Amino acid sequence: MNFKQPIRYIFLLVAITGIGLACQKNFLDKNPLDQLSGATFWKTQGDADLALTGCYSFFTRGSNATGVTAAGSGWGGGSMFWDAISDNAYTTSSGGNFGGISTGAIEAATDTSITNMLGNAYVTSYKAIAACNNFLDNIGRVPLDAATMNKYIGEARFLRAWYYFLLTQLYGDVVLTLHPLTNDRSSATLPRTAKKIVVDSLLADLDFAAANLPNTAYAGHAVRGAALGYKARVLLANYRWQEAAAVAQTVMTENKFSISTGGYRNLFLKPGQNANPEIMFSVRYQPPNLASPQDWLFSYTNSVQVLKYLVDEYDCIDGQPITTSPLYNAASPYDNRDPRLKLSIIIPGAWRGTTAATAFNPVTHAVPSGFLPRKGIDSTRFPTTYATQSDQDWVFLRYADILLMYAEAQNEAVGPDNSVYTAINSVRARAGISMPALPAGLTQADMRTRIQHERRIEFALEGQRFFELKRWRLDRTVIPAVRDPNNSFRTFPLRDTLWPVPQSEMDIANSYGNTGYKQTPGYN
Amino acid sequence: MESSGYSTIAGKHLRPLLLIIALLVQILFSPHLYAQSSTVTGTVKDAKGVPQQGVSVNVKGSTVNTATDAAGKFTIPVADPQATLVFSHVGFLSFEEKLAGRKILDITLNEKPSDLNEVVVIGYGTQKKADLTGAIATVSGADLNKRVATDPTQLLQGKLPGLSLTQASGEAGNENSVLRVRGLGTYSSAGSTPLVIVDGIPGSLTALDPQNIASVTLLKDAASASIYGTRAANGVILVTTKQGVNGKFQLSYDYNIGITRPTSLPDLVYNSVQYMQLYNQAAANSGTPVSLRFTQAQIDAYANATDKSLYPNVNWLDLVMRTVNTQTHHLGLTGGRNGTTYNLGLGYVDQPDIMIGFSYKKYNLQFNLNSKVNDAVTFGTSLTFNYGKRVYPRQGSQDQFLSTLSQSPLYGPRLLDGSGRYTFAAYPFQTPNKNPVAIAENALASNNDFYMQGNIFVAVKILKDLEWRTSGGFNFDFQKIYDYKPVINQYYWNAAPTDLPVRTLDVGGQGLTVTDNSYIYPVVYSQLTWNKEIGVHHFKVLGGTQAEYNKAQSLSASRTTYPSNNVQEINAGGAGAQSNTGTASEWSLLSFYGRLNYDYDEKYLLEANARYDASSRFPPNNRWGLFPSVSVGWVASKEHFLDKISWLGNLKFRASFGTLGNQNIGNYPYQSVYNTGYAYPYTDAALSSGAIQTSLVDTHIKWETTRVFDLGADIGLLNNKLNVTFDWYNKLTYDILSGQVLPSYVGLAAPIINNGRMRNTGIELSAQYSDNIGKVHYSVGGNIQANKNTLLKFGTTSIGATTIIKEGQPYGSFYLYEFAGIFQSAAEVTASPTQPYTPVPGTFKFRDEDNSKVIDAGDRVIVPGIFPKFDYSFNASASYKEFDLSFFLYGSQGQKQYVNGWGMQPFNQGSVPTKDWLNAWTPQNQSTTLPLIYITGTGNVSSNLSTVSTYYLRDASFLRLKNLQLGYTVPAHIAKHLAMSSLRVYFAGDNLLTFSKFPGLDPERIATNTRYVTHPQNRVFSFGVKAVF
């Protein structure tokens, strides 16, 4: 055998092997190419901005209007669904299963899904809380001056409070954690903390936010006014009237916000929402990157239909309810009514779009309730499609709410004094609405009814009614009295005042032996 | 189960084919001109002088043949005194003898060397079958290509004991076959898919043209697979492509046309009046407002219609399902001289789908070249280029199917006014899913996949016994996906010309998204093999090193507004709403491997393998892992004491033990990262970027390990006419990498940790018997494989919507409420334990398992059936003269499928109920199997009836005639007239018969969700030609 010849090839082999193995020094060290490494994060203010924006982004869960199911889960621009489980509206939508929830089809044991709102509100809230906790535990590593640092902390604590408030409203006692959890056993075996302790904790967050956020008008980031407004809302929901009145009073005194003079409807549409002095906090959208689903969802798929109960609640322009007002004419029932009716609700014959061809007909449009929402619906986009991308912000808090919260708290704490009248009348006298002032001499109970009425009208279809009924303990009496267009009454056993936690959470707690974690009473 | 409409459709397509066939038959069988002028006689004996009975004797180039009698004698008429006789007999080498004018012949046949001398491909080398000690199964390309498929993966079904293959659907180019070697090995994202090696380099089986495959080897146990270390835990499939053969240039051409239709479809109520009446009944039961039901006038309009085109009974299944012709072409060129051989294959497949809108085209080129430079040096290359173009409605075949079922028979796909406008529904309260015809005609996405795999090797004989081989290769894949979402308006059936559209077609948005996905995956290895024989001692030692690197990239751009549906490129869209995304990731692997083989006189066999691997996916301190294995074999039939047992041809016992790894778990699982993509616009001016941590990480994770113990035997009986292989195995996977179960309130996804432990035990048995009866050569065989999966360690039990992951049970067992019948009366409801969703008579009753008097979470029970108990197949073939016939049965026993939604539940988005629902429960017709009819998704009745219970768990066991084939080989002298050296024509049928209890649709499916509707499998009648020139 000739051994010389192969030697050439051996060199070739060595060369090929060498190229393969030695071309990269750190052949086995591979790091993520499109994500930020945790090891190098929290170094600059830019990192803090990224992380804070991440915390805000949870408001837009389900925002992308690429499909009804993705959009319809009740977050951000889908928040109108919350009215559908009150006496304001009706839905059969499976989006977030609000259709099922509205009829009282709540069965913790068989409802293991966390994709519907019963579970999604729980899971998504805790994801947001985890992002806030992580932010709060790490922001100290970024070199910032004290004031800037406290502003960052204030925003994160405001957001954390927002989600804990939602949790306590829906589930009562919930797991309370103010620091990031891990995968160890102690993290996995936390009990549900008493609601009162959770509320105290979130009020402390709001206090810190109020003390450290800029006291300016709202421009996207949370400000002191938003923190105070939410504090008032939390106090009210927990029947702490005197404190609530004081906090609302503070907002009024500091005078950073006012009732909009640009028209009621423009509070809910762009560009009227931009720099609107009344808006104190909202979920923001910017198509095409981040679009709201609301035009498509609420104007076209009929997924939320307004109930006649709400329509009848609107008074005549003389300030009298339709049952007593001489201005009410059953033949033309929508004339001479509180202007907010036609600004908020599409009545039969009203144009859904911009021409007569789009006139609303409940029969041909298969809307058995007879009415559709108009608030926050941009008629220039009609007919909308699955591809319609809305730019409207969803308003969470506005100055009218501060006034009405003040009125409610002051009426409960002190009685219907002058300041109560002033507050509620300044909402009724809004430019373009001009409803007459309330008659003098109302009793505290009368005033309570008037305030409840005013809130229902002013905030109709803004996702508040369900929580207000809860606050007034009216949910258990009002909701079972609702007769849906399918002619059946809703059910609302007392246990439904709080929701069950997802069955999957119970299963996990059981398998960890976490006995402190119990199902909401009535759902076992 | 089959609608009568189909036979007529198939008939239409069959007619021209039958004509062609009749013509061919006439040509082939026409009497030829050979006179039978004289006879030749003779005797056939074996080497020991024993006369052989049943030897087939054939005059070469003619159809004249006979067989020997018990004395080994034969008599055959021969026209040409210079003719050649061909003698063939099972177990003997075929023998040809020229007559050269002789009239009497004495023939001695030599025994065929047993196929134990056959060489099989193993990891980084080859080995004689007789010397194997690991659990290995092989199948030849010829055997695979008895069936016809565009994706060779499908052809492996039932062919390799130990490999279970389920075809997810019959969707063209998207069959998504799921392969499992010896059960579900792990539940982690590392996956249970076997590693596929094509010509020595990790590659894709799907990208090959089946005709280019020479053989497929399955490495099942640790002993055979551990040389692939870290990715061998789920078994290894070694594919070898066809190499050229030294000799004359040969051209071959294969053609097949397959008439394809669905195996089975549900039988639906497509009578409009019946549909409307059932709907109203359901609406009443579900409490839907009266205004949302059909009025009597509407029903009457259909019942008394004189214009049936305006008030039709539209069968939407017929509109969407169709019979199509699939065509495959393959051109092969092979040959070689002076030590250089080549093989070139060109393939083309045109596969329309049985569902409108879907289609697949595949173009394939395979080029293999080997060259012996001199006595010491050989080099070669093998290259595959594959281009596949798949067109599909962007939301997939399941969506297309459920949209079809959601359409009521009250309207057709387009309005009758000739405007071309698409129908949404007939009446406002109907809210069907999207119009599937509009989708198929307008909203199609396409995936253009360019795939290339190739390698070159150089092998050098450094010394007589020492070879150095180095090979470098790569895979490259580039996919361009066009996803155009047009705005298509839909109208009411009776819409006036000026009416506004009711809604647009839901194609999930608007505009065009173009996505480029690519990866490049280079691999290089270099190894030394030393082969030494010292007397009866035979040694073989292999050592090598390998490096791999993979980088995947993707880039996607989209624009929303388009002036017309005719321009579908990015630049044609409005620049106002545009966006883009892009990403990349990489991983690498460095390895050393080695093998030692020793045998003593080919009687006592020993093999040891090891691989030492390092992966970039693990933290530096846990990066390296060692995966050793050892196996032994004893060829008992070579012992003297067994010599006398004449019926025992071969008896070998095997045992093996070893460990394997799995590293395929995401690219950076131990690294804590902040995920971008959580943006939020504080102002209208800009969208601010955001980043959050979405999951916890464990910085100490390490390899997932699989330990396999295997015992096996190979037995050859009756002159090796009967071959039996048996294996028993115990496969334990531990340190399974998987997400921990954590409560949601943690707010972060659970980290991937090494925690789980799972066992698969099972047996594989295969047997094949071949013999002759007179002139008929036949072969029958079968195999069976049974596997039992047990989850040994998981940690916290995890409960899903229909399944439970619990220690001691098969992974992901069904976990459901037990269906306990249908409430027949209000009294029965009252007397029963409290049921969910306030039931009424006609709804479901569930069993109160824990006797708590309330149906709650404690009443769910584990129900067996998530995995099949066993899979089996049976094959038989026979040939007589020029004819050959074969069939192949495949079955799976014991698996259940949880199925609900469209087709199973009535009026889900208006979905048309099956005819069974005509017998639904009513107070008068107290059914015990079907509840009252209802509107799925509405109200308490639906909530009760949709509760996850055993009612929706259906037996998906099946046995099917996978393939039946009848072939005819044209006699050589006729082929010669056609300038061919051989010509075979055949008819085949795929999925002709299915025996199953599964209702309506095909039982063979992969449950990616609980929906009943999945793209059916295909029933194919095909005709093919195989010509060699």
Coordinates of C-alpha atoms in Angstrom, one line a residue, chain A residues 222-382:
Chain A
A222 CA -50.5 58.3 36.5
V223 CA -50.6 61.7 38.4
R224 CA -51.4 62.6 42.0
G225 CA -55.0 63.3 41.0
A226 CA -55.5 59.8 39.7
A227 CA -54.0 58.3 42.9
L228 CA -56.4 60.4 45.0
G229 CA -59.3 59.6 42.8
Y230 CA -58.7 55.9 43.1
K231 CA -58.2 56.3 46.8
A232 CA -61.6 57.9 47.0
R233 CA -63.1 55.1 45.0
V234 CA -61.5 52.4 47.2
L235 CA -62.7 54.2 50.4
L236 CA -66.2 54.5 49.0
A237 CA -66.3 50.8 48.1
N238 CA -65.3 50.1 51.7
Y239 CA -67.9 52.5 53.2
R240 CA -65.3 54.8 54.7
W241 CA -67.4 57.9 53.9
Q242 CA -65.7 60.6 55.8
E243 CA -62.3 59.8 54.5
A244 CA -63.6 59.4 51.0
A245 CA -65.2 62.8 51.1
A246 CA -62.0 64.4 52.4
V247 CA -59.9 62.8 49.6
A248 CA -62.4 63.9 46.9
Q249 CA -62.4 67.3 48.5
T250 CA -58.6 67.5 48.2
V251 CA -58.8 66.8 44.4
M252 CA -61.5 69.5 44.1
T253 CA -59.5 72.0 46.0
E254 CA -56.2 71.4 44.2
N255 CA -58.1 72.3 41.0
K256 CA -56.0 70.4 38.5
F257 CA -59.1 69.0 36.7
S258 CA -62.4 70.3 35.6
I259 CA -65.6 69.3 33.9
S260 CA -65.0 69.3 30.2
T261 CA -66.6 72.0 28.1
G262 CA -65.9 70.2 24.8
G263 CA -68.9 68.0 24.8
Y264 CA -69.9 64.9 26.6
R265 CA -69.4 62.6 23.7
N266 CA -65.9 63.9 23.0
L267 CA -64.8 62.5 26.4
F268 CA -64.9 59.1 24.7
L269 CA -63.5 59.8 21.3
K270 CA -60.3 61.0 19.8
P271 CA -59.2 63.8 19.4
G272 CA -61.5 65.1 22.1
Q273 CA -59.8 62.9 24.7
N274 CA -56.4 64.6 24.1
A275 CA -55.6 67.0 26.9
N276 CA -59.1 66.8 28.1
P277 CA -59.2 68.5 31.5
E278 CA -61.8 66.1 32.8
I279 CA -60.0 62.8 32.1
M280 CA -57.9 61.8 35.1
F281 CA -56.8 58.2 34.1
S282 CA -57.4 56.1 31.0
V283 CA -56.1 53.2 29.0
R284 CA -54.4 54.5 26.0
Y285 CA -54.3 53.2 22.4
Q286 CA -52.3 54.0 19.4
P287 CA -53.1 52.1 16.2
P288 CA -51.8 50.2 14.3
N289 CA -49.4 49.0 16.9
L290 CA -51.9 49.0 19.7
A291 CA -55.5 49.2 18.7
S292 CA -58.6 49.1 20.7
P293 CA -61.4 46.7 19.7
Q294 CA -64.3 48.8 20.8
D295 CA -65.8 50.1 17.6
W296 CA -65.9 46.6 16.1
L297 CA -66.9 44.9 19.2
F298 CA -69.7 47.1 20.4
S299 CA -71.1 48.6 17.2
Y300 CA -71.0 45.7 14.9
T301 CA -71.2 42.4 16.5
N302 CA -74.0 43.5 18.8
S303 CA -72.0 41.9 21.6
V304 CA -73.3 44.4 24.2
Q305 CA -76.9 45.4 23.8
V306 CA -78.4 48.1 26.0
L307 CA -81.4 47.1 28.1
K308 CA -84.6 49.2 28.2
Y309 CA -84.1 49.6 32.0
L310 CA -81.2 51.9 31.3
V311 CA -83.1 53.8 28.6
D312 CA -86.0 54.4 30.9
E313 CA -83.7 55.7 33.6
Y314 CA -82.9 58.8 31.6
D315 CA -85.1 61.6 32.8
C316 CA -86.9 64.2 30.7
I317 CA -85.2 67.6 30.3
D318 CA -87.4 69.0 33.1
G319 CA -85.5 66.7 35.5
Q320 CA -88.5 64.5 36.1
P321 CA -88.5 60.7 35.4
I322 CA -90.5 59.5 32.5
T323 CA -93.2 58.2 34.8
T324 CA -94.1 61.6 36.0
S325 CA -92.8 64.1 33.5
P326 CA -95.4 65.8 31.3
L327 CA -92.8 66.1 28.6
Y328 CA -92.7 62.4 28.1
N329 CA -94.7 61.2 25.1
A330 CA -94.9 57.4 24.7
A331 CA -95.4 58.0 20.9
S332 CA -92.0 59.7 20.6
P333 CA -90.3 58.3 23.8
Y334 CA -86.8 59.5 23.0
D335 CA -87.7 63.2 22.6
N336 CA -87.3 65.7 25.4
R337 CA -85.0 63.4 27.3
D338 CA -81.7 64.0 29.1
P339 CA -79.3 64.7 26.2
R340 CA -77.0 62.0 27.5
L341 CA -79.5 59.4 26.3
K342 CA -78.9 59.9 22.6
L343 CA -75.2 60.6 23.2
S344 CA -74.8 57.2 24.9
I345 CA -77.3 54.9 23.3
I346 CA -78.3 54.1 19.7
I347 CA -82.1 54.2 19.7
P348 CA -84.2 52.8 16.9
G349 CA -83.9 54.9 13.8
A350 CA -80.7 56.6 14.9
W351 CA -77.9 56.5 12.4
R352 CA -75.2 54.0 13.4
G353 CA -72.9 55.4 10.8
T354 CA -73.0 58.7 9.0
T355 CA -75.8 58.3 6.5
A356 CA -79.5 57.4 6.7
A357 CA -78.8 54.0 5.1
T358 CA -77.2 53.0 8.4
A359 CA -80.3 53.8 10.5
F360 CA -80.7 51.3 13.3
N361 CA -83.5 48.8 13.1
P362 CA -83.5 46.3 16.0
V363 CA -85.4 43.7 14.0
T364 CA -83.3 43.6 10.9
H365 CA -80.2 44.0 12.9
A366 CA -81.2 41.2 15.2
V367 CA -80.9 43.2 18.4
P368 CA -83.6 41.8 20.6
S369 CA -82.9 44.2 23.4
G370 CA -83.8 47.1 21.0
F371 CA -80.8 49.3 21.7
L372 CA -77.1 49.5 21.1
P373 CA -74.3 51.5 22.8
R374 CA -73.1 54.7 21.2
K375 CA -70.8 56.0 23.9
G376 CA -67.2 55.6 22.8
I377 CA -68.3 54.4 19.4
D378 CA -66.9 56.3 16.4
S379 CA -69.7 56.4 13.8
T380 CA -67.3 57.4 11.0
R381 CA -65.9 53.9 11.2
F382 CA -69.2 52.3 10.5

